[in-house]
Amino acid sequence: MAFPSTLRKTVQSLAPLAIRLTRVQRSYHTSIFTALTHTFHSRHSTLSPFYPNTLHFSTAADSRKPASDESLLRVIESEIQCAEESDEYDQVEETPSGFPFEIEDTPGLQTITLTREYDGELIKVNVHMPDLVTGEGEADDGDDDEGDTEKPSRSSIPLVVNVSKSGGPCLEFACTAYPDEITIDSLSVRKPDSEDELAYEGPDFCDLDGNLQKAFHKYLEIRGIKPSTTSYLHEYMISKDSREYLLWLKNLKKFIEE
């Protein structure tokens, strides 16, 4: 059988050629891969395996504030400028001579504290932010059937007055101070360090006998709670309200900027 013998020879002669071609192809692909790898690393020779530069660009993009924040900052800055230019900002007159209390004013709080000693008593007054009323008008001069036209609203400041004696209970007055008068809204007897919500606090002050009401007004007046004192407090608290508003705006700005 000459044909099979010839075929075997042909296959045997072609095998080395196939092996050489395979080696050439492998060498060719290896060369291409090596070249590509070299090019990639040469272009990114400054990068670490985790490519921090790519992360850097992402961080820079993320650090930019949204347009809405930038717009809000401009509005806040404009409001700060208006607050600094207002007439009420930092316009408190010096404490008048004979003012009977020491003033404790902590920035950031909505109250101030007045303290004094009187005849063995400690008097402490918490003064709250004013309830301001603008555009006050005069009462209507027209004829009314009953003549009971309501008084126009007036600006006022809430006061909580505590009068205490050493080791004993204290009297607590809730008052409303107008520019020219003081009203007592409630009166209660408080025990030291007691917060019993069920404790009896007495009747409404307006239900007390008229003479008793007058006597308690006199009681507070002797201890310094009188119109000459609260008139100054009105000016002081209006100025504080403006200062606290400006501080609040600056804190808002700082938060948005960070």
PDB file of C-alpha atoms in Angstrom:
ATOM      1  CA  MET A   1       0.000   0.000   0.000  1.00  0.00           C
ATOM      2  CA  ALA A   2       2.028   2.955  -1.278  1.00  0.00           C
ATOM      3  CA  PHE A   3      -0.633   5.607  -0.582  1.00  0.00           C
ATOM      4  CA  PRO A   4      -0.747   5.330   3.190  1.00  0.00           C
ATOM      5  CA  SER A   5       3.006   5.349   3.327  1.00  0.00           C
ATOM      6  CA  THR A   6       3.102   8.477   1.218  1.00  0.00           C
ATOM      7  CA  LEU A   7       0.449  10.131   3.438  1.00  0.00           C
ATOM      8  CA  ARG A   8       2.404   9.383   6.563  1.00  0.00           C
ATOM      9  CA  LYS A   9       5.473  10.944   5.075  1.00  0.00           C
ATOM     10  CA  THR A  10       3.540  13.995   4.008  1.00  0.00           C
ATOM     11  CA  VAL A  11       2.072  14.438   7.500  1.00  0.00           C
ATOM     12  CA  GLN A  12       5.448  13.925   9.068  1.00  0.00           C
ATOM     13  CA  SER A  13       6.955  16.533   6.787  1.00  0.00           C
ATOM     14  CA  LEU A  14       4.196  19.041   7.488  1.00  0.00           C
ATOM     15  CA  ALA A  15       4.249  18.658  11.278  1.00  0.00           C
ATOM     16  CA  PRO A  16       7.456  20.631  11.843  1.00  0.00           C
ATOM     17  CA  LEU A  17       6.054  23.413   9.648  1.00  0.00           C
ATOM     18  CA  ALA A  18       2.845  23.580  11.670  1.00  0.00           C
ATOM     19  CA  ILE A  19       4.753  23.681  14.908  1.00  0.00           C
ATOM     20  CA  ARG A  20       6.913  26.510  13.559  1.00  0.00           C
ATOM     21  CA  LEU A  21       3.867  28.450  12.428  1.00  0.00           C
ATOM     22  CA  THR A  22       2.250  27.997  15.835  1.00  0.00           C
ATOM     23  CA  ARG A  23       5.376  29.238  17.541  1.00  0.00           C
ATOM     24  CA  VAL A  24       5.492  32.252  15.221  1.00  0.00           C
ATOM     25  CA  GLN A  25       1.820  33.095  15.960  1.00  0.00           C
ATOM     26  CA  ARG A  26       2.381  32.766  19.696  1.00  0.00           C
ATOM     27  CA  SER A  27       5.459  34.925  19.467  1.00  0.00           C
ATOM     28  CA  TYR A  28       3.517  37.484  17.418  1.00  0.00           C
ATOM     29  CA  HIS A  29       0.633  37.691  19.922  1.00  0.00           C
ATOM     30  CA  THR A  30       3.058  37.823  22.829  1.00  0.00           C
ATOM     31  CA  SER A  31       4.890  40.685  21.163  1.00  0.00           C
ATOM     32  CA  ILE A  32       1.651  42.587  20.622  1.00  0.00           C
ATOM     33  CA  PHE A  33       0.540  42.070  24.252  1.00  0.00           C
ATOM     34  CA  THR A  34       3.958  43.132  25.533  1.00  0.00           C
ATOM     35  CA  ALA A  35       3.906  46.241  23.360  1.00  0.00           C
ATOM     36  CA  LEU A  36       0.410  47.222  24.473  1.00  0.00           C
ATOM     37  CA  THR A  37       1.281  46.627  28.114  1.00  0.00           C
ATOM     38  CA  HIS A  38       4.420  48.731  27.790  1.00  0.00           C
ATOM     39  CA  THR A  39       2.483  51.565  26.131  1.00  0.00           C
ATOM     40  CA  PHE A  40      -0.256  51.514  28.812  1.00  0.00           C
ATOM     41  CA  HIS A  41       2.266  51.600  31.655  1.00  0.00           C
ATOM     42  CA  SER A  42       4.338  54.312  29.985  1.00  0.00           C
ATOM     43  CA  ARG A  43       1.223  56.506  29.679  1.00  0.00           C
ATOM     44  CA  HIS A  44       0.253  55.866  33.299  1.00  0.00           C
ATOM     45  CA  SER A  45       3.708  55.661  34.822  1.00  0.00           C
ATOM     46  CA  THR A  46       2.752  58.309  37.432  1.00  0.00           C
ATOM     47  CA  LEU A  47      -0.307  56.384  38.574  1.00  0.00           C
ATOM     48  CA  SER A  48      -0.418  53.922  41.431  1.00  0.00           C
ATOM     49  CA  PRO A  49      -2.181  50.592  40.842  1.00  0.00           C
ATOM     50  CA  PHE A  50      -5.369  52.191  42.159  1.00  0.00           C
ATOM     51  CA  TYR A  51      -5.086  55.269  39.910  1.00  0.00           C
ATOM     52  CA  PRO A  52      -5.386  57.992  42.594  1.00  0.00           C
ATOM     53  CA  ASN A  53      -5.330  60.740  39.965  1.00  0.00           C
ATOM     54  CA  THR A  54      -8.658  59.507  38.660  1.00  0.00           C
ATOM     55  CA  LEU A  55     -10.043  59.646  42.203  1.00  0.00           C
ATOM     56  CA  HIS A  56      -8.592  63.119  42.593  1.00  0.00           C
ATOM     57  CA  PHE A  57     -10.593  64.419  39.648  1.00  0.00           C
ATOM     58  CA  SER A  58     -13.781  62.859  41.090  1.00  0.00           C
ATOM     59  CA  THR A  59     -13.168  64.464  44.494  1.00  0.00           C
ATOM     60  CA  ALA A  60     -12.565  67.863  42.939  1.00  0.00           C
ATOM     61  CA  ALA A  61     -15.824  67.625  41.073  1.00  0.00           C
ATOM     62  CA  ASP A  62     -17.708  66.558  44.200  1.00  0.00           C
ATOM     63  CA  SER A  63     -16.258  69.452  46.249  1.00  0.00           C
ATOM     64  CA  ARG A  64     -17.928  72.045  44.086  1.00  0.00           C
ATOM     65  CA  LYS A  65     -21.027  73.451  45.793  1.00  0.00           C
ATOM     66  CA  PRO A  66     -24.417  73.146  44.109  1.00  0.00           C
ATOM     67  CA  ALA A  67     -25.734  76.270  42.457  1.00  0.00           C
ATOM     68  CA  SER A  68     -28.556  76.377  44.990  1.00  0.00           C
ATOM     69  CA  ASP A  69     -26.034  76.655  47.858  1.00  0.00           C
ATOM     70  CA  GLU A  70     -24.190  79.479  46.115  1.00  0.00           C
ATOM     71  CA  SER A  71     -27.482  81.304  45.610  1.00  0.00           C
ATOM     72  CA  LEU A  72     -28.418  80.795  49.267  1.00  0.00           C
ATOM     73  CA  LEU A  73     -25.052  82.192  50.383  1.00  0.00           C
ATOM     74  CA  ARG A  74     -25.587  85.343  48.351  1.00  0.00           C
ATOM     75  CA  VAL A  75     -29.009  85.872  49.938  1.00  0.00           C
ATOM     76  CA  ILE A  76     -27.607  85.322  53.448  1.00  0.00           C
ATOM     77  CA  GLU A  77     -24.726  87.731  52.826  1.00  0.00           C
ATOM     78  CA  SER A  78     -27.183  90.358  51.610  1.00  0.00           C
ATOM     79  CA  GLU A  79     -29.308  89.879  54.734  1.00  0.00           C
ATOM     80  CA  ILE A  80     -26.206  90.157  56.949  1.00  0.00           C
ATOM     81  CA  GLN A  81     -25.369  93.478  55.325  1.00  0.00           C
ATOM     82  CA  CYS A  82     -28.886  94.784  55.919  1.00  0.00           C
ATOM     83  CA  ALA A  83     -28.794  93.629  59.552  1.00  0.00           C
ATOM     84  CA  GLU A  84     -25.462  95.368  60.159  1.00  0.00           C
ATOM     85  CA  GLU A  85     -26.839  98.595  58.706  1.00  0.00           C
ATOM     86  CA  SER A  86     -30.094  98.556  60.699  1.00  0.00           C
ATOM     87  CA  ASP A  87     -30.740 101.244  63.305  1.00  0.00           C
ATOM     88  CA  GLU A  88     -31.443  98.699  66.043  1.00  0.00           C
ATOM     89  CA  TYR A  89     -28.093  96.927  65.744  1.00  0.00           C
ATOM     90  CA  ASP A  90     -25.834  97.666  68.724  1.00  0.00           C
ATOM     91  CA  GLN A  91     -27.607 100.934  69.607  1.00  0.00           C
ATOM     92  CA  VAL A  92     -28.241 100.364  73.312  1.00  0.00           C
ATOM     93  CA  GLU A  93     -27.620 103.383  75.470  1.00  0.00           C
ATOM     94  CA  GLU A  94     -25.433 103.119  78.534  1.00  0.00           C
ATOM     95  CA  THR A  95     -27.048 101.655  81.609  1.00  0.00           C
ATOM     96  CA  PRO A  96     -28.822 104.567  83.313  1.00  0.00           C
ATOM     97  CA  SER A  97     -27.583 105.683  86.691  1.00  0.00           C
ATOM     98  CA  GLY A  98     -29.521 104.110  89.510  1.00  0.00           C
ATOM     99  CA  PHE A  99     -30.399 101.004  87.494  1.00  0.00           C
ATOM    100  CA  PRO A 100     -30.871  98.530  90.343  1.00  0.00           C
ATOM    101  CA  PHE A 101     -29.849  95.269  88.639  1.00  0.00           C
ATOM    102  CA  GLU A 102     -26.745  93.614  87.307  1.00  0.00           C
ATOM    103  CA  ILE A 103     -27.242  92.363  83.747  1.00  0.00           C
ATOM    104  CA  GLU A 104     -26.006  88.958  82.619  1.00  0.00           C
ATOM    105  CA  ASP A 105     -26.223  88.666  78.849  1.00  0.00           C
ATOM    106  CA  THR A 106     -24.891  85.513  77.173  1.00  0.00           C
ATOM    107  CA  PRO A 107     -24.637  85.710  73.354  1.00  0.00           C
ATOM    108  CA  GLY A 108     -26.755  83.054  71.677  1.00  0.00           C
ATOM    109  CA  LEU A 109     -29.438  82.972  74.366  1.00  0.00           C
ATOM    110  CA  GLN A 110     -32.882  84.512  73.957  1.00  0.00           C
ATOM    111  CA  THR A 111     -33.010  85.810  77.535  1.00  0.00           C
ATOM    112  CA  ILE A 112     -30.985  87.996  79.836  1.00  0.00           C
ATOM    113  CA  THR A 113     -30.827  87.649  83.603  1.00  0.00           C
ATOM    114  CA  LEU A 114     -31.091  90.492  86.102  1.00  0.00           C
ATOM    115  CA  THR A 115     -29.969  89.986  89.699  1.00  0.00           C
ATOM    116  CA  ARG A 116     -29.839  92.070  92.845  1.00  0.00           C
ATOM    117  CA  GLU A 117     -30.050  91.694  96.607  1.00  0.00           C
ATOM    118  CA  TYR A 118     -32.625  93.566  98.634  1.00  0.00           C
ATOM    119  CA  ASP A 119     -32.981  93.391 102.415  1.00  0.00           C
ATOM    120  CA  GLY A 120     -31.725  89.803 102.635  1.00  0.00           C
ATOM    121  CA  GLU A 121     -33.631  88.661  99.539  1.00  0.00           C
ATOM    122  CA  LEU A 122     -32.230  87.507  96.233  1.00  0.00           C
ATOM    123  CA  ILE A 123     -34.157  88.904  93.288  1.00  0.00           C
ATOM    124  CA  LYS A 124     -33.666  87.255  89.915  1.00  0.00           C
ATOM    125  CA  VAL A 125     -35.432  88.339  86.750  1.00  0.00           C
ATOM    126  CA  ASN A 126     -35.434  86.458  83.440  1.00  0.00           C
ATOM    127  CA  VAL A 127     -36.163  88.884  80.617  1.00  0.00           C
ATOM    128  CA  HIS A 128     -37.315  87.338  77.343  1.00  0.00           C
ATOM    129  CA  MET A 129     -37.191  88.629  73.784  1.00  0.00           C
ATOM    130  CA  PRO A 130     -39.658  91.438  73.089  1.00  0.00           C
ATOM    131  CA  ASP A 131     -42.999  90.969  71.427  1.00  0.00           C
ATOM    132  CA  LEU A 132     -42.666  93.844  68.982  1.00  0.00           C
ATOM    133  CA  VAL A 133     -45.624  95.590  67.403  1.00  0.00           C
ATOM    134  CA  THR A 134     -45.009  97.981  64.523  1.00  0.00           C
ATOM    135  CA  GLY A 135     -47.333 100.542  62.997  1.00  0.00           C
ATOM    136  CA  GLU A 136     -49.006 101.382  66.257  1.00  0.00           C
ATOM    137  CA  GLY A 137     -51.915 103.697  65.703  1.00  0.00           C
ATOM    138  CA  GLU A 138     -53.966 105.891  67.960  1.00  0.00           C
ATOM    139  CA  ALA A 139     -57.330 104.773  69.183  1.00  0.00           C
ATOM    140  CA  ASP A 140     -60.269 105.696  66.998  1.00  0.00           C
ATOM    141  CA  ASP A 141     -61.705 109.065  68.048  1.00  0.00           C
ATOM    142  CA  GLY A 142     -65.080 108.280  66.533  1.00  0.00           C
ATOM    143  CA  ASP A 143     -68.198 107.908  68.631  1.00  0.00           C
ATOM    144  CA  ASP A 144     -68.729 104.410  69.997  1.00  0.00           C
ATOM    145  CA  ASP A 145     -71.923 103.124  71.522  1.00  0.00           C
ATOM    146  CA  GLU A 146     -70.273 101.872  74.689  1.00  0.00           C
ATOM    147  CA  GLY A 147     -67.027 103.815  74.559  1.00  0.00           C
ATOM    148  CA  ASP A 148     -65.089 100.551  74.984  1.00  0.00           C
ATOM    149  CA  THR A 149     -62.842 100.721  71.948  1.00  0.00           C
ATOM    150  CA  GLU A 150     -59.946  98.283  72.351  1.00  0.00           C
ATOM    151  CA  LYS A 151     -56.570  99.796  73.029  1.00  0.00           C
ATOM    152  CA  PRO A 152     -54.071  99.455  70.180  1.00  0.00           C
ATOM    153  CA  SER A 153     -51.580  96.648  70.595  1.00  0.00           C
ATOM    154  CA  ARG A 154     -48.299  97.633  72.208  1.00  0.00           C
ATOM    155  CA  SER A 155     -44.847  96.149  72.227  1.00  0.00           C
ATOM    156  CA  SER A 156     -44.045  94.242  75.400  1.00  0.00           C
ATOM    157  CA  ILE A 157     -41.436  92.040  77.042  1.00  0.00           C
ATOM    158  CA  PRO A 158     -42.186  88.979  79.201  1.00  0.00           C
ATOM    159  CA  LEU A 159     -40.579  88.882  82.654  1.00  0.00           C
ATOM    160  CA  VAL A 160     -40.298  86.081  85.200  1.00  0.00           C
ATOM    161  CA  VAL A 161     -39.439  87.520  88.606  1.00  0.00           C
ATOM    162  CA  ASN A 162     -38.213  85.262  91.426  1.00  0.00           C
ATOM    163  CA  VAL A 163     -37.915  86.626  94.971  1.00  0.00           C
ATOM    164  CA  SER A 164     -36.245  84.138  97.309  1.00  0.00           C
ATOM    165  CA  LYS A 165     -34.954  84.035 100.859  1.00  0.00           C
ATOM    166  CA  SER A 166     -32.123  81.882 102.146  1.00  0.00           C
ATOM    167  CA  GLY A 167     -33.193  78.253 102.406  1.00  0.00           C
ATOM    168  CA  GLY A 168     -36.888  78.952 101.934  1.00  0.00           C
ATOM    169  CA  PRO A 169     -39.466  79.014  99.148  1.00  0.00           C
ATOM    170  CA  CYS A 170     -39.649  81.789  96.591  1.00  0.00           C
ATOM    171  CA  LEU A 171     -42.340  83.882  95.027  1.00  0.00           C
ATOM    172  CA  GLU A 172     -42.510  83.663  91.251  1.00  0.00           C
ATOM    173  CA  PHE A 173     -44.247  86.400  89.272  1.00  0.00           C
ATOM    174  CA  ALA A 174     -44.984  86.114  85.570  1.00  0.00           C
ATOM    175  CA  CYS A 175     -45.252  89.680  84.272  1.00  0.00           C
ATOM    176  CA  THR A 176     -45.692  91.573  81.049  1.00  0.00           C
ATOM    177  CA  ALA A 177     -43.816  94.848  80.828  1.00  0.00           C
ATOM    178  CA  TYR A 178     -45.082  97.555  78.497  1.00  0.00           C
ATOM    179  CA  PRO A 179     -43.160 100.778  77.902  1.00  0.00           C
ATOM    180  CA  ASP A 180     -45.152 102.622  80.572  1.00  0.00           C
ATOM    181  CA  GLU A 181     -46.654  99.965  82.850  1.00  0.00           C
ATOM    182  CA  ILE A 182     -46.267  96.438  84.208  1.00  0.00           C
ATOM    183  CA  THR A 183     -48.967  93.836  84.565  1.00  0.00           C
ATOM    184  CA  ILE A 184     -48.778  90.733  86.753  1.00  0.00           C
ATOM    185  CA  ASP A 185     -50.167  87.710  84.942  1.00  0.00           C
ATOM    186  CA  SER A 186     -49.674  85.066  87.636  1.00  0.00           C
ATOM    187  CA  LEU A 187     -48.202  84.557  91.098  1.00  0.00           C
ATOM    188  CA  SER A 188     -47.096  81.290  92.661  1.00  0.00           C
ATOM    189  CA  VAL A 189     -45.116  80.020  95.638  1.00  0.00           C
ATOM    190  CA  ARG A 190     -42.249  77.740  94.610  1.00  0.00           C
ATOM    191  CA  LYS A 191     -40.279  75.375  96.801  1.00  0.00           C
ATOM    192  CA  PRO A 192     -36.533  75.119  96.147  1.00  0.00           C
ATOM    193  CA  ASP A 193     -35.682  72.547  93.461  1.00  0.00           C
ATOM    194  CA  SER A 194     -39.314  71.500  93.158  1.00  0.00           C
ATOM    195  CA  GLU A 195     -40.904  70.823  89.782  1.00  0.00           C
ATOM    196  CA  ASP A 196     -44.164  69.295  90.913  1.00  0.00           C
ATOM    197  CA  GLU A 197     -46.587  69.931  88.052  1.00  0.00           C
ATOM    198  CA  LEU A 198     -49.564  69.189  90.305  1.00  0.00           C
ATOM    199  CA  ALA A 199     -48.690  71.781  92.928  1.00  0.00           C
ATOM    200  CA  TYR A 200     -51.399  74.338  93.577  1.00  0.00           C
ATOM    201  CA  GLU A 201     -50.292  77.682  92.160  1.00  0.00           C
ATOM    202  CA  GLY A 202     -53.068  79.879  93.449  1.00  0.00           C
ATOM    203  CA  PRO A 203     -55.919  81.598  91.612  1.00  0.00           C
ATOM    204  CA  ASP A 204     -55.510  83.736  88.524  1.00  0.00           C
ATOM    205  CA  PHE A 205     -53.993  87.023  89.571  1.00  0.00           C
ATOM    206  CA  CYS A 206     -56.843  88.973  88.029  1.00  0.00           C
ATOM    207  CA  ASP A 207     -59.237  87.130  90.346  1.00  0.00           C
ATOM    208  CA  LEU A 208     -57.507  88.416  93.475  1.00  0.00           C
ATOM    209  CA  ASP A 209     -58.992  91.235  95.486  1.00  0.00           C
ATOM    210  CA  GLY A 210     -58.157  94.625  93.980  1.00  0.00           C
ATOM    211  CA  ASN A 211     -56.329  95.799  97.107  1.00  0.00           C
ATOM    212  CA  LEU A 212     -54.230  92.636  97.104  1.00  0.00           C
ATOM    213  CA  GLN A 213     -53.319  93.207  93.461  1.00  0.00           C
ATOM    214  CA  LYS A 214     -52.194  96.760  94.196  1.00  0.00           C
ATOM    215  CA  ALA A 215     -50.172  95.572  97.185  1.00  0.00           C
ATOM    216  CA  PHE A 216     -48.241  93.073  95.069  1.00  0.00           C
ATOM    217  CA  HIS A 217     -47.579  95.689  92.386  1.00  0.00           C
ATOM    218  CA  LYS A 218     -46.108  97.875  95.112  1.00  0.00           C
ATOM    219  CA  TYR A 219     -44.146  94.878  96.411  1.00  0.00           C
ATOM    220  CA  LEU A 220     -42.426  94.482  93.023  1.00  0.00           C
ATOM    221  CA  GLU A 221     -41.926  98.202  92.538  1.00  0.00           C
ATOM    222  CA  ILE A 222     -39.970  98.470  95.799  1.00  0.00           C
ATOM    223  CA  ARG A 223     -37.710  95.658  94.553  1.00  0.00           C
ATOM    224  CA  GLY A 224     -36.958  97.424  91.274  1.00  0.00           C
ATOM    225  CA  ILE A 225     -39.638  96.106  88.924  1.00  0.00           C
ATOM    226  CA  LYS A 226     -41.067  99.427  87.776  1.00  0.00           C
ATOM    227  CA  PRO A 227     -41.640 101.317  84.512  1.00  0.00           C
ATOM    228  CA  SER A 228     -38.367 103.246  84.733  1.00  0.00           C
ATOM    229  CA  THR A 229     -36.532  99.908  84.786  1.00  0.00           C
ATOM    230  CA  THR A 230     -38.532  98.159  82.089  1.00  0.00           C
ATOM    231  CA  SER A 231     -38.398 101.165  79.757  1.00  0.00           C
ATOM    232  CA  TYR A 232     -34.629 100.693  79.500  1.00  0.00           C
ATOM    233  CA  LEU A 233     -35.082  96.938  79.160  1.00  0.00           C
ATOM    234  CA  HIS A 234     -37.265  97.487  76.096  1.00  0.00           C
ATOM    235  CA  GLU A 235     -34.433  99.296  74.313  1.00  0.00           C
ATOM    236  CA  TYR A 236     -31.910  96.739  75.495  1.00  0.00           C
ATOM    237  CA  MET A 237     -33.914  93.717  74.323  1.00  0.00           C
ATOM    238  CA  ILE A 238     -34.702  95.242  70.939  1.00  0.00           C
ATOM    239  CA  SER A 239     -30.974  95.701  70.393  1.00  0.00           C
ATOM    240  CA  LYS A 240     -30.263  92.174  71.643  1.00  0.00           C
ATOM    241  CA  ASP A 241     -32.843  90.784  69.252  1.00  0.00           C
ATOM    242  CA  SER A 242     -30.960  92.436  66.374  1.00  0.00           C
ATOM    243  CA  ARG A 243     -27.592  91.168  67.623  1.00  0.00           C
ATOM    244  CA  GLU A 244     -28.839  87.622  68.021  1.00  0.00           C
ATOM    245  CA  TYR A 245     -30.396  87.693  64.553  1.00  0.00           C
ATOM    246  CA  LEU A 246     -27.083  88.812  63.057  1.00  0.00           C
ATOM    247  CA  LEU A 247     -25.203  86.079  64.950  1.00  0.00           C
ATOM    248  CA  TRP A 248     -27.747  83.535  63.735  1.00  0.00           C
ATOM    249  CA  LEU A 249     -27.233  84.632  60.128  1.00  0.00           C
ATOM    250  CA  LYS A 250     -23.449  84.351  60.446  1.00  0.00           C
ATOM    251  CA  ASN A 251     -23.766  80.858  61.883  1.00  0.00           C
ATOM    252  CA  LEU A 252     -25.983  79.904  58.945  1.00  0.00           C
ATOM    253  CA  LYS A 253     -23.418  81.268  56.504  1.00  0.00           C
ATOM    254  CA  LYS A 254     -20.590  79.372  58.195  1.00  0.00           C
ATOM    255  CA  PHE A 255     -22.544  76.122  58.019  1.00  0.00           C
ATOM    256  CA  ILE A 256     -23.361  76.512  54.296  1.00  0.00           C
ATOM    257  CA  GLU A 257     -19.748  77.410  53.475  1.00  0.00           C
ATOM    258  CA  GLU A 258     -18.247  74.354  55.176  1.00  0.00           C
TER     259      GLU A 258
END
